[in-house]
mmCIF file of C-alpha atoms in Angstrom:
data_model
loop_
_atom_site.group_PDB
_atom_site.id
_atom_site.type_symbol
_atom_site.label_atom_id
_atom_site.label_comp_id
_atom_site.label_asym_id
_atom_site.label_seq_id
_atom_site.Cartn_x
_atom_site.Cartn_y
_atom_site.Cartn_z
ATOM 1 C CA MET A 27 47.766 89.619 119.990
ATOM 2 C CA GLU A 28 51.066 90.799 121.425
ATOM 3 C CA LYS A 29 53.643 87.528 120.903
ATOM 4 C CA ILE A 30 52.312 87.841 117.708
ATOM 5 C CA ASP A 31 53.397 91.294 117.514
ATOM 6 C CA ASP A 32 56.811 91.211 118.481
ATOM 7 C CA PHE A 33 57.062 88.256 115.917
ATOM 8 C CA LEU A 34 56.347 90.838 113.466
ATOM 9 C CA TYR A 35 58.167 93.114 114.609
ATOM 10 C CA PHE A 36 61.534 90.344 114.980
ATOM 11 C CA ALA A 37 60.875 89.002 112.044
ATOM 12 C CA ALA A 38 60.709 93.655 110.147
ATOM 13 C CA VAL A 39 63.994 94.334 111.453
ATOM 14 C CA ILE A 40 65.520 90.104 110.189
ATOM 15 C CA ALA A 41 63.892 91.124 106.705
ATOM 16 C CA ALA A 42 65.402 94.931 106.860
ATOM 17 C CA GLY A 43 68.443 93.798 108.262
ATOM 18 C CA MET A 44 68.820 91.153 105.173
ATOM 19 C CA GLY A 45 67.592 94.179 102.872
ATOM 20 C CA GLY A 46 70.334 96.240 103.859
ATOM 21 C CA TRP A 47 73.378 93.644 103.836
ATOM 22 C CA PHE A 48 72.327 92.391 99.881
ATOM 23 C CA LEU A 49 72.318 96.180 98.994
ATOM 24 C CA LEU A 50 75.311 97.301 100.475
ATOM 25 C CA THR A 51 76.858 93.928 100.038
ATOM 26 C CA THR A 52 76.274 94.969 96.218
ATOM 27 C CA ILE A 53 76.995 98.542 95.984
ATOM 28 C CA LEU A 54 80.857 96.813 97.074
ATOM 29 C CA THR A 55 81.159 94.589 94.873
ATOM 30 C CA ARG A 56 80.083 97.392 91.646
ATOM 31 C CA THR A 57 82.742 99.605 93.279
ATOM 32 C CA GLU A 58 85.580 97.321 93.993
ATOM 33 C CA ARG A 59 85.119 95.368 90.079
ATOM 34 C CA LYS A 60 84.897 99.079 88.330
ATOM 35 C CA ARG A 61 88.384 100.016 90.449
ATOM 36 C CA ALA A 62 89.468 96.216 89.495
ATOM 37 C CA ALA A 63 88.761 96.678 86.073
ATOM 38 C CA ARG A 64 90.072 100.639 85.741
ATOM 39 C CA ILE A 65 93.569 98.895 87.967
ATOM 40 C CA GLN A 66 94.217 96.259 84.542
ATOM 41 C CA ARG A 67 93.697 98.890 82.243
ATOM 42 C CA LEU A 68 96.704 101.827 83.451
ATOM 43 C CA LYS A 69 99.657 100.931 81.730
ATOM 44 C CA ARG A 70 102.434 102.131 84.169
ATOM 45 C CA PHE A 71 102.191 102.713 88.009
ATOM 46 C CA GLU A 72 105.315 104.991 88.201
ATOM 47 C CA PRO A 73 105.119 109.210 87.835
ATOM 48 C CA LEU A 74 108.046 109.162 85.644
ATOM 49 C CA ARG A 75 109.491 106.313 82.541
ATOM 50 C CA SER A 76 112.658 105.151 84.238
ATOM 51 C CA GLU A 77 114.336 101.268 83.555
ATOM 52 C CA ALA A 78 113.907 99.772 86.526
ATOM 53 C CA PRO A 79 116.096 96.929 88.627
ATOM 54 C CA GLN A 80 114.089 94.647 88.462
ATOM 55 C CA LYS A 81 112.037 92.867 85.273
ATOM 56 C CA ASN A 82 108.493 93.354 85.467
ATOM 57 C CA HIS A 83 108.059 95.640 87.879
ATOM 58 C CA THR A 84 104.948 96.541 86.764
ATOM 59 C CA GLU A 85 103.104 93.438 86.359
ATOM 60 C CA ASP A 86 104.207 93.269 89.853
ATOM 61 C CA SER A 87 102.954 96.762 90.755
ATOM 62 C CA ARG A 88 99.855 96.366 89.174
ATOM 63 C CA ASP A 89 99.213 92.042 91.425
ATOM 64 C CA GLN A 90 99.742 94.717 94.651
ATOM 65 C CA ALA A 91 97.563 96.476 93.665
ATOM 66 C CA LEU A 92 94.784 94.657 92.653
ATOM 67 C CA GLU A 93 95.606 92.791 96.213
ATOM 68 C CA SER A 94 95.914 95.427 98.371
ATOM 69 C CA LEU A 95 92.424 96.494 96.550
ATOM 70 C CA GLY A 96 90.440 93.127 97.852
ATOM 71 C CA TYR A 97 92.018 93.965 100.886
ATOM 72 C CA ARG A 98 91.491 96.480 101.222
ATOM 73 C CA PHE A 99 87.129 96.006 100.203
ATOM 74 C CA SER A 100 87.262 92.817 102.902
ATOM 75 C CA ILE A 101 87.728 95.687 105.630
ATOM 76 C CA ILE A 102 84.686 97.368 104.648
ATOM 77 C CA ARG A 103 82.917 94.369 104.683
ATOM 78 C CA ARG A 104 83.712 93.297 107.771
ATOM 79 C CA THR A 105 83.584 96.044 109.229
ATOM 80 C CA LEU A 106 79.760 97.366 107.477
ATOM 81 C CA LEU A 107 79.113 94.181 108.053
ATOM 82 C CA SER A 108 79.549 94.730 112.167
ATOM 83 C CA VAL A 109 77.948 98.264 112.680
ATOM 84 C CA LEU A 110 74.947 96.246 110.770
ATOM 85 C CA VAL A 111 74.956 93.423 113.315
ATOM 86 C CA LEU A 112 75.440 96.181 116.037
ATOM 87 C CA VAL A 113 72.448 97.867 115.156
ATOM 88 C CA TRP A 114 69.923 95.090 114.337
ATOM 89 C CA LEU A 115 70.730 94.071 117.667
ATOM 90 C CA GLY A 116 69.766 97.060 118.912
ATOM 91 C CA LEU A 117 66.451 97.334 116.461
ATOM 92 C CA ALA A 118 65.419 93.240 117.773
ATOM 93 C CA SER A 119 66.207 93.813 121.443
ATOM 94 C CA ALA A 120 64.279 97.325 121.949
ATOM 95 C CA PRO A 121 61.196 95.487 123.055
ATOM 96 C CA PHE A 122 62.858 93.979 125.578
ATOM 97 C CA LEU A 123 64.054 97.057 127.146
ATOM 98 C CA ASP A 124 61.634 97.882 128.692
ATOM 99 C CA GLY A 125 62.051 97.171 131.968
ATOM 100 C CA PHE A 126 65.464 99.581 132.301
ATOM 101 C CA SER A 127 65.681 102.967 132.757
ATOM 102 C CA THR A 128 65.824 104.382 129.960
ATOM 103 C CA GLY A 129 67.416 106.874 131.375
ATOM 104 C CA LEU A 130 70.258 104.919 132.272
ATOM 105 C CA ILE A 131 70.381 103.098 129.358
ATOM 106 C CA SER A 132 70.783 106.506 128.048
ATOM 107 C CA VAL A 133 73.573 107.335 130.383
ATOM 108 C CA PHE A 134 75.715 104.254 130.144
ATOM 109 C CA GLY A 135 75.542 105.084 126.192
ATOM 110 C CA ALA A 136 76.848 108.474 126.647
ATOM 111 C CA ALA A 137 79.530 107.555 128.033
ATOM 112 C CA GLY A 138 80.428 104.645 126.233
ATOM 113 C CA ALA A 139 80.316 106.294 123.056
ATOM 114 C CA VAL A 140 82.486 109.492 124.500
ATOM 115 C CA LEU A 141 84.966 106.940 126.317
ATOM 116 C CA VAL A 142 84.947 105.176 122.498
ATOM 117 C CA GLY A 143 85.817 108.719 120.738
ATOM 118 C CA ILE A 144 88.267 109.919 122.754
ATOM 119 C CA ALA A 145 90.281 106.630 122.383
ATOM 120 C CA ALA A 146 90.055 105.633 118.978
ATOM 121 C CA ARG A 147 89.417 109.414 117.329
ATOM 122 C CA PRO A 148 93.283 109.513 115.532
ATOM 123 C CA PHE A 149 91.685 105.548 114.056
ATOM 124 C CA LEU A 150 88.716 106.370 113.397
ATOM 125 C CA GLU A 151 89.468 109.762 111.742
ATOM 126 C CA ASN A 152 91.453 107.607 109.423
ATOM 127 C CA VAL A 153 88.921 104.231 109.000
ATOM 128 C CA ILE A 154 86.024 107.202 108.024
ATOM 129 C CA ALA A 155 88.180 109.280 105.211
ATOM 130 C CA GLY A 156 90.082 105.612 104.271
ATOM 131 C CA TYR A 157 86.380 105.331 103.367
ATOM 132 C CA VAL A 158 85.112 108.128 101.910
ATOM 133 C CA VAL A 159 88.384 108.440 99.114
ATOM 134 C CA THR A 160 87.857 104.683 98.098
ATOM 135 C CA PHE A 161 84.256 105.344 97.092
ATOM 136 C CA SER A 162 84.799 109.414 96.091
ATOM 137 C CA LYS A 163 86.851 110.690 92.667
ATOM 138 C CA GLN A 164 88.963 113.074 93.705
ATOM 139 C CA PHE A 165 92.515 110.012 93.253
ATOM 140 C CA ARG A 166 92.553 107.041 92.590
ATOM 141 C CA THR A 167 95.653 103.892 92.647
ATOM 142 C CA GLY A 168 97.513 105.293 89.723
ATOM 143 C CA ASP A 169 96.676 108.198 89.911
ATOM 144 C CA THR A 170 99.859 110.935 89.871
ATOM 145 C CA ILE A 171 99.623 113.399 92.275
ATOM 146 C CA LEU A 172 101.660 116.353 93.693
ATOM 147 C CA LEU A 173 101.109 116.490 98.036
ATOM 148 C CA ASP A 174 102.962 118.422 99.961
ATOM 149 C CA GLU A 175 105.164 119.514 97.167
ATOM 150 C CA GLN A 176 105.982 115.564 96.759
ATOM 151 C CA TYR A 177 105.514 113.921 93.248
ATOM 152 C CA GLY A 178 104.471 110.981 92.965
ATOM 153 C CA THR A 179 102.071 108.273 92.035
ATOM 154 C CA ILE A 180 99.286 106.667 94.422
ATOM 155 C CA GLU A 181 100.134 102.747 94.815
ATOM 156 C CA ASP A 182 98.004 102.119 98.086
ATOM 157 C CA ILE A 183 94.927 103.292 99.254
ATOM 158 C CA THR A 184 94.500 101.146 102.996
ATOM 159 C CA PRO A 185 91.846 101.566 104.969
ATOM 160 C CA THR A 186 93.711 104.005 107.231
ATOM 161 C CA HIS A 187 96.585 106.004 105.080
ATOM 162 C CA THR A 188 97.939 105.920 101.208
ATOM 163 C CA ILE A 189 101.063 104.908 99.877
ATOM 164 C CA ILE A 190 102.297 107.780 97.272
ATOM 165 C CA LYS A 191 105.149 106.247 95.343
ATOM 166 C CA LEU A 192 107.434 108.981 94.437
ATOM 167 C CA TRP A 193 109.171 109.989 91.073
ATOM 168 C CA ASP A 194 112.943 108.911 93.390
ATOM 169 C CA TRP A 195 111.109 105.365 94.458
ATOM 170 C CA ARG A 196 110.496 106.958 97.609
ATOM 171 C CA ARG A 197 107.418 106.256 99.282
ATOM 172 C CA TYR A 198 105.351 109.176 101.338
ATOM 173 C CA VAL A 199 102.831 107.568 103.606
ATOM 174 C CA VAL A 200 100.104 110.127 104.239
ATOM 175 C CA PRO A 201 96.809 110.094 106.887
ATOM 176 C CA ASN A 202 93.882 109.349 104.962
ATOM 177 C CA SER A 203 92.347 112.510 107.304
ATOM 178 C CA SER A 204 95.116 114.506 105.495
ATOM 179 C CA MET A 205 94.231 112.929 101.892
ATOM 180 C CA LEU A 206 91.277 114.592 102.585
ATOM 181 C CA THR A 207 92.454 118.362 104.644
ATOM 182 C CA LYS A 208 94.968 119.526 102.477
ATOM 183 C CA GLU A 209 95.063 120.832 98.451
ATOM 184 C CA VAL A 210 96.092 117.815 96.148
ATOM 185 C CA ILE A 211 97.084 118.540 92.674
ATOM 186 C CA ASN A 212 96.068 115.288 90.205
ATOM 187 C CA TYR A 213 96.865 115.193 87.301
ATOM 188 C CA SER A 214 95.657 112.434 85.640
ATOM 189 C CA ASN A 215 92.781 114.139 84.465
ATOM 190 C CA ARG A 216 90.741 111.653 83.115
ATOM 191 C CA GLU A 217 90.539 113.527 79.354
ATOM 192 C CA ASN A 218 93.853 111.906 78.807
ATOM 193 C CA LEU A 219 95.579 114.810 78.145
ATOM 194 C CA ILE A 220 97.951 117.290 79.880
ATOM 195 C CA TRP A 221 100.350 119.948 79.007
ATOM 196 C CA ALA A 222 103.859 120.282 80.038
ATOM 197 C CA LYS A 223 105.025 123.837 80.416
ATOM 198 C CA ILE A 224 109.006 125.335 80.090
ATOM 199 C CA GLN A 225 109.942 128.084 82.363
ATOM 200 C CA PHE A 226 112.657 129.737 80.663
ATOM 201 C CA TYR A 227 114.308 133.279 81.230
ATOM 202 C CA VAL A 228 116.597 135.579 78.515
ATOM 203 C CA SER A 229 118.365 138.861 77.897
ATOM 204 C CA TYR A 230 116.540 141.758 76.516
ATOM 205 C CA GLN A 231 119.591 141.892 74.057
ATOM 206 C CA SER A 232 118.146 138.735 72.461
ATOM 207 C CA ASP A 233 116.154 138.273 68.533
ATOM 208 C CA MET A 234 112.520 137.358 70.708
ATOM 209 C CA LYS A 235 111.787 136.127 67.533
ATOM 210 C CA LEU A 236 114.375 133.258 66.683
ATOM 211 C CA VAL A 237 113.734 132.135 70.426
ATOM 212 C CA ARG A 238 110.475 131.579 69.727
ATOM 213 C CA GLU A 239 111.295 129.714 66.750
ATOM 214 C CA VAL A 240 114.540 127.759 68.026
ATOM 215 C CA ALA A 241 111.240 126.357 71.269
ATOM 216 C CA ILE A 242 109.158 125.667 69.184
ATOM 217 C CA GLN A 243 111.244 123.640 67.326
ATOM 218 C CA ALA A 244 113.093 121.761 69.894
ATOM 219 C CA GLY A 245 109.523 121.574 71.052
ATOM 220 C CA ARG A 246 107.709 119.724 67.313
ATOM 221 C CA LYS A 247 111.223 117.202 67.473
ATOM 222 C CA SER A 248 109.794 114.702 70.463
ATOM 223 C CA HIS A 249 108.215 111.644 69.618
ATOM 224 C CA LEU A 250 105.445 112.361 72.698
ATOM 225 C CA LEU A 251 103.770 115.755 71.424
ATOM 226 C CA VAL A 252 101.288 115.218 70.122
ATOM 227 C CA GLY A 253 98.249 117.064 67.847
ATOM 228 C CA ASP A 254 98.845 118.232 64.702
ATOM 229 C CA ASP A 255 99.348 121.972 66.239
ATOM 230 C CA ASP A 256 102.637 122.867 67.347
ATOM 231 C CA PRO A 257 103.465 124.006 70.360
ATOM 232 C CA LYS A 258 102.641 127.660 71.948
ATOM 233 C CA PHE A 259 104.869 130.302 73.158
ATOM 234 C CA TRP A 260 104.172 133.009 75.379
ATOM 235 C CA ILE A 261 105.971 135.706 76.681
ATOM 236 C CA MET A 262 104.830 135.695 80.058
ATOM 237 C CA GLU A 263 106.911 138.416 82.241
ATOM 238 C CA MET A 264 109.283 141.415 81.938
ATOM 239 C CA GLU A 265 111.680 141.092 84.179
ATOM 240 C CA LYS A 266 114.389 143.742 85.651
ATOM 241 C CA GLU A 267 117.166 142.196 84.017
ATOM 242 C CA SER A 268 115.631 139.595 81.580
ATOM 243 C CA ILE A 269 112.011 138.152 79.789
ATOM 244 C CA GLN A 270 110.568 134.980 81.154
ATOM 245 C CA CYS A 271 109.488 132.664 77.860
ATOM 246 C CA TRP A 272 107.135 129.821 77.968
ATOM 247 C CA LEU A 273 106.646 126.979 76.423
ATOM 248 C CA ALA A 274 104.265 124.273 76.861
ATOM 249 C CA MET A 275 103.174 121.103 73.907
ATOM 250 C CA TRP A 276 99.909 118.261 74.141
ATOM 251 C CA THR A 277 100.885 115.339 75.647
ATOM 252 C CA HIS A 278 99.627 111.483 77.332
ATOM 253 C CA THR A 279 100.527 111.271 80.323
ATOM 254 C CA PRO A 280 102.598 112.647 83.289
ATOM 255 C CA ALA A 281 105.397 110.461 82.955
ATOM 256 C CA ASP A 282 105.386 111.706 79.255
ATOM 257 C CA ALA A 283 105.114 115.122 80.461
ATOM 258 C CA TRP A 284 108.351 114.842 82.998
ATOM 259 C CA ASN A 285 110.060 113.328 79.576
ATOM 260 C CA LEU A 286 109.280 115.566 77.225
ATOM 261 C CA LYS A 287 110.749 118.628 79.393
ATOM 262 C CA VAL A 288 113.092 117.215 80.305
ATOM 263 C CA GLU A 289 114.570 116.368 76.517
ATOM 264 C CA VAL A 290 112.782 119.554 75.154
ATOM 265 C CA ALA A 291 114.903 121.585 78.374
ATOM 266 C CA GLY A 292 117.998 120.033 76.943
ATOM 267 C CA ARG A 293 117.633 120.400 73.147
ATOM 268 C CA ILE A 294 116.636 124.771 73.628
ATOM 269 C CA ILE A 295 119.053 124.693 75.580
ATOM 270 C CA GLU A 296 122.134 123.819 73.391
ATOM 271 C CA GLU A 297 120.139 126.555 70.715
ATOM 272 C CA LEU A 298 120.423 128.791 72.659
ATOM 273 C CA ALA A 299 124.386 128.291 72.911
ATOM 274 C CA ALA A 300 124.857 128.009 70.126
ATOM 275 C CA ARG A 301 123.020 130.836 68.740
ATOM 276 C CA GLY A 302 124.675 133.022 71.558
ATOM 277 C CA ILE A 303 120.982 133.431 72.761
ATOM 278 C CA ARG A 304 121.707 134.115 76.599
ATOM 279 C CA THR A 305 119.428 133.379 78.633
ATOM 280 C CA HIS A 306 119.785 136.367 80.828
ATOM 281 C CA SER A 307 121.157 139.650 81.422
ATOM 282 C CA TYR A 308 123.341 141.109 83.784
ATOM 283 C CA GLU A 309 126.252 143.974 85.185
ATOM 284 C CA LEU A 310 129.343 143.738 86.954
ATOM 285 C CA HIS A 311 129.528 145.946 89.822
ATOM 286 C CA THR A 312 132.993 146.758 91.801
ATOM 287 C CA SER A 313 134.660 148.637 94.211
ATOM 288 C CA PRO A 314 136.461 151.618 92.700
ATOM 289 C CA GLY A 315 139.434 150.426 94.814
ATOM 290 C CA ALA A 316 138.211 146.338 94.467
ATOM 291 C CA ARG A 317 140.860 144.386 92.284
ATOM 292 C CA THR A 318 140.544 142.566 89.730
ATOM 293 C CA SER A 319 143.310 140.146 89.418
#
């Protein structure tokens, strides 16, 4: 009777292990396919539009992202399989450990866990954080983000670190544990719309109706503007020597927002100068004995 019970227990452990592995592989495969499909739909992998010297850099970036995605999920599968096998071996060998002292096994197990935890703590932190980043939707490959005052696009998420392609094509490498603990601004929102905001100043002697007209017309002329509504103009602050103004415009992507701000800001500067509108007021103070020539 005892042999039958051991056989049934062993069979149940095998069935549970196979079922668990099938469930995990199904979830991983579906997640990988969704991530790959999204990468295929991305039109660019840079935080702003630029003319790179090499050709087909977008296709190269896409191929690299897909290759990295496959490698990442391959590592995840191997890691989960190793963990599952260890758990399965532990459960399968449980009936044969009756002859050993439970206290002795607990002591050795706890000591081994502590040593491994201390030695591999930074690595394990980043690996676990990499799994969380992979399966969460906080940020994904191709998202444009601002982290540590660094503006760029997520180029790759490895099991231990994340690579961010900055606006000037440098690479900013961040441990995955930091990606979970630091504040990140994600500009790649799900609505496919983003506001491009320009902040500028004019003097108190300026005709604010004319300033408003100049700013809105400058925004209207851009082909990157999205929608039928005019750009929004606000007076935000009345400071000591100038008036702070905002101009906000809708566009599609963070890269378009960057170029829209650059284009419209230049046009506003030209128009304000052409109409004699000063960007701020100032006073020149000199001491009684100062020479001016």
